[in-house]
CSV table of C-alpha atoms in Angstrom, one decimal:
chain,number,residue,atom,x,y,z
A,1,UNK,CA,0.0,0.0,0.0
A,2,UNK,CA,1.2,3.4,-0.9
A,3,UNK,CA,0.8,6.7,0.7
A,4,UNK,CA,-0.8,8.2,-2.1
A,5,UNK,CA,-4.3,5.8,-1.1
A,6,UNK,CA,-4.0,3.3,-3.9
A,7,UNK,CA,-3.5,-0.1,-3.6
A,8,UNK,CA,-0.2,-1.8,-4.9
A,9,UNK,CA,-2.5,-4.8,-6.0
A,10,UNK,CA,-5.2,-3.5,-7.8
A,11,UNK,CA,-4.2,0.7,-9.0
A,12,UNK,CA,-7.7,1.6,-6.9
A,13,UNK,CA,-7.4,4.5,-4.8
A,14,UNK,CA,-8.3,3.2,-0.9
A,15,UNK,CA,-11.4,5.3,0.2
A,16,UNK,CA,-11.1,8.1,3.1
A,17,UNK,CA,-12.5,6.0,5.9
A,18,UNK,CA,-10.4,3.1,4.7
A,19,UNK,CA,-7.4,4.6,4.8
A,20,UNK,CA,-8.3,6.1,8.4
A,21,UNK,CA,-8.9,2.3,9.4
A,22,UNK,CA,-5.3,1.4,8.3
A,23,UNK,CA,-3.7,4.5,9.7
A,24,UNK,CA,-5.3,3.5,13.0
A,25,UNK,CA,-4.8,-0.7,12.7
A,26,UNK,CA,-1.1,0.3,12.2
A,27,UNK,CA,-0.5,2.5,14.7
A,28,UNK,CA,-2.8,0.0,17.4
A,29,UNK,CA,0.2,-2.7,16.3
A,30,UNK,CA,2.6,-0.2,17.1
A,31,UNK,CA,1.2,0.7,20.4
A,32,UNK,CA,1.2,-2.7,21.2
A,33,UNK,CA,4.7,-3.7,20.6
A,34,UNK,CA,5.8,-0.8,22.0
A,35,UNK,CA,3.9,-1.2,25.3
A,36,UNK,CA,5.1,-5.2,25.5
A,37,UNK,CA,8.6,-4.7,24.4
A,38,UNK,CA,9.4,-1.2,26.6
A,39,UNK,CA,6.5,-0.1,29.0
A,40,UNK,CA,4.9,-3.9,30.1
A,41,UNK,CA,8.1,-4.7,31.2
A,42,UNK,CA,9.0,-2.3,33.5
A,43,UNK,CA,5.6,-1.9,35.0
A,44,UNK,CA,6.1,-6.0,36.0
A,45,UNK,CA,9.2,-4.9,37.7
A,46,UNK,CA,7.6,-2.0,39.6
A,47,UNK,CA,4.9,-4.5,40.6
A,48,UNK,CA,6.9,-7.5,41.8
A,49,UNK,CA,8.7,-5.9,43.6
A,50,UNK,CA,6.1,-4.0,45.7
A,51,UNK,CA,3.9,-7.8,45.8
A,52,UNK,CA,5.9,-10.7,46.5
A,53,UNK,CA,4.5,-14.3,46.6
A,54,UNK,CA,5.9,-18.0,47.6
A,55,UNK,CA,5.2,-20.7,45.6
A,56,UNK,CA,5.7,-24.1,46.3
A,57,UNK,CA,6.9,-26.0,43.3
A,58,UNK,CA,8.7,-29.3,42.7
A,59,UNK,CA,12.0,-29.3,40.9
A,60,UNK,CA,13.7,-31.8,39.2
A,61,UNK,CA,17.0,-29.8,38.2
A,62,UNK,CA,19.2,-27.0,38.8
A,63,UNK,CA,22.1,-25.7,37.0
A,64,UNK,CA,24.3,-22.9,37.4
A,65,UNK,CA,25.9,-20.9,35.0
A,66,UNK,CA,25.9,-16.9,33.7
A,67,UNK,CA,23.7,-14.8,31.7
A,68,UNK,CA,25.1,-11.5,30.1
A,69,UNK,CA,23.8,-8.5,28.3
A,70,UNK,CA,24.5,-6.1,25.5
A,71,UNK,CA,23.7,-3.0,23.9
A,72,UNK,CA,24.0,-1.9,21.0
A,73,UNK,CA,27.3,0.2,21.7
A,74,UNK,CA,29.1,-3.3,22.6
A,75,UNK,CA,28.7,-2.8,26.3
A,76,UNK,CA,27.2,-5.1,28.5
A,77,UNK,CA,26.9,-6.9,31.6
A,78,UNK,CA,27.1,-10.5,32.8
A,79,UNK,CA,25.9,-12.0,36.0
A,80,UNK,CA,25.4,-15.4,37.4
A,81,UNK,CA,22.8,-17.5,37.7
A,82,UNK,CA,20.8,-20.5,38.7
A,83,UNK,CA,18.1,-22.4,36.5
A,84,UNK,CA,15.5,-24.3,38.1
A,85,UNK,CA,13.3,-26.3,36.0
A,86,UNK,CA,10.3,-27.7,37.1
A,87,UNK,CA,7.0,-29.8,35.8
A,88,UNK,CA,4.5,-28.0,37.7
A,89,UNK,CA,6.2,-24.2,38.1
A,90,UNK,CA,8.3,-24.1,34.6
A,91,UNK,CA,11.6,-22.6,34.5
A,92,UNK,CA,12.7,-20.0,37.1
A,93,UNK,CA,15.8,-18.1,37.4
A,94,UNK,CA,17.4,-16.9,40.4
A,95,UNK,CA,19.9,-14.0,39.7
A,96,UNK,CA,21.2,-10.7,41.0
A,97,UNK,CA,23.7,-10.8,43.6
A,98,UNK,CA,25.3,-14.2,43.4
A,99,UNK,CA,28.9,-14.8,43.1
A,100,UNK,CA,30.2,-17.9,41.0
A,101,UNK,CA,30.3,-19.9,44.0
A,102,UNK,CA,27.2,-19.1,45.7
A,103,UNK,CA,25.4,-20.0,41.8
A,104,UNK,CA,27.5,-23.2,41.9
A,105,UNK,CA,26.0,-24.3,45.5
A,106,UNK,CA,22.4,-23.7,45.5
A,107,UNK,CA,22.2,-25.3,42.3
A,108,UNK,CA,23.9,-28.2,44.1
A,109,UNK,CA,22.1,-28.4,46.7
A,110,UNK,CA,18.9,-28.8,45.6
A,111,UNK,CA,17.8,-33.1,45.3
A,112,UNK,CA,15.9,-33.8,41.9
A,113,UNK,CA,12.3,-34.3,43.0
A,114,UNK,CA,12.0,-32.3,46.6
A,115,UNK,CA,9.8,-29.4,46.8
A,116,UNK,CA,11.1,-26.1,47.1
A,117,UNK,CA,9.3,-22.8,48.3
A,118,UNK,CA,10.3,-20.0,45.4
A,119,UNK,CA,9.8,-16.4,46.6
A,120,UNK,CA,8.5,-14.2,43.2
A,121,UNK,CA,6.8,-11.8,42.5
A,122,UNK,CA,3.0,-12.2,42.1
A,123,UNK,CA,2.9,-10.8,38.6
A,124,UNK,CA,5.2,-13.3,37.4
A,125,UNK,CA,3.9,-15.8,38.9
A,126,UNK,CA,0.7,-15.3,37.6
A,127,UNK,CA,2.0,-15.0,34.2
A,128,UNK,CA,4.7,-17.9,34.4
A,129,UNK,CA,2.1,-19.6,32.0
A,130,UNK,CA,2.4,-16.9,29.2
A,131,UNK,CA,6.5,-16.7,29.8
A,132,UNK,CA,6.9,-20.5,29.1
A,133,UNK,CA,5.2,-20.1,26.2
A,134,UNK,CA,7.3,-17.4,24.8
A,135,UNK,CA,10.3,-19.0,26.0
A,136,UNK,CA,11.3,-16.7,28.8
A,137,UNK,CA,11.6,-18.0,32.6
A,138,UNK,CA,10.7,-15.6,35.3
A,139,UNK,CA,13.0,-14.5,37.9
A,140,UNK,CA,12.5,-15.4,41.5
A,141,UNK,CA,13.6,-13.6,44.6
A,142,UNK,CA,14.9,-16.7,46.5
A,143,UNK,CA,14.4,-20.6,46.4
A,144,UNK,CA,14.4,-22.5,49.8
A,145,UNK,CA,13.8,-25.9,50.8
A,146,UNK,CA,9.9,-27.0,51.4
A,147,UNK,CA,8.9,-25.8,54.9
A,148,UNK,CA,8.7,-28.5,57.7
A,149,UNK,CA,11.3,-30.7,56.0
């Protein structure tokens, strides 16, 4: 479709209010990607970490290892991490704050099968359903063994 209202497919010229209803279709997909790439994300943050939640899911693995970031000027970051997976919660990611070492232990210390308490935020964990889909596992504040054990 051209600017100039007619239609790459047939020569027509696109009538006024049709051209108003792509104008506004186009800019509703922008919006969208713009508030789920840049302004859903942050408001998620701002929101876990004012409501936090435990969790009590069963997990089967951890592993340790590093995540790392970068812009588009080359610079970035990289921090350590631990990677729980889990049939009933998903994956979860504990980061922020953790040395190599400290990584390396709680992802050994956890036994394939136990039940852990996982402290997250509540609106992560109510969209842990919508992350796996996508691909993306939530980060959690803290993962302890299951009370009373």
């Amino acid at each position: 479709m051209e600017l100039s209202g007619q239609s790459m497919v047939s020569g027509r010229r696109l009538s006024r209010p049709m051209r108003w209803l792509v104008l506004l279709l186009v800019m509703a997909l922008f919006m969208l990607v713009l508030f789920v790439f840049a302004i859903g994300p942050a408001m998620l943050e701002n929101y876990d970490r004012a409501h936090i939640t435990t969790i009590n899911c069963k997990v089967t693995a951890a592993y340790a290892g590093s995540a790392s970031s970068r812009s588009l000027q080359g610079v970035g970051t990289s921090s350590n991490q631990v990677e729980y997976r889990s049939p009933d919660c998903g994956t979860l990611v504990l980061s922020g704050g953790l040395t190599a070492e400290a990584a390396e232990e709680k992802a050994s210390g956890v036994v394939g099968g136990e039940r852990y308490d996982v402290k997250i935020g509540q609106g992560s964990a109510r969209l842990r359903g919508w992350f796996q889909a996508v691909g993306v596992a939530p980060n959690v504040l803290d993962v302890r063994a299951e009370r009373g054990r």
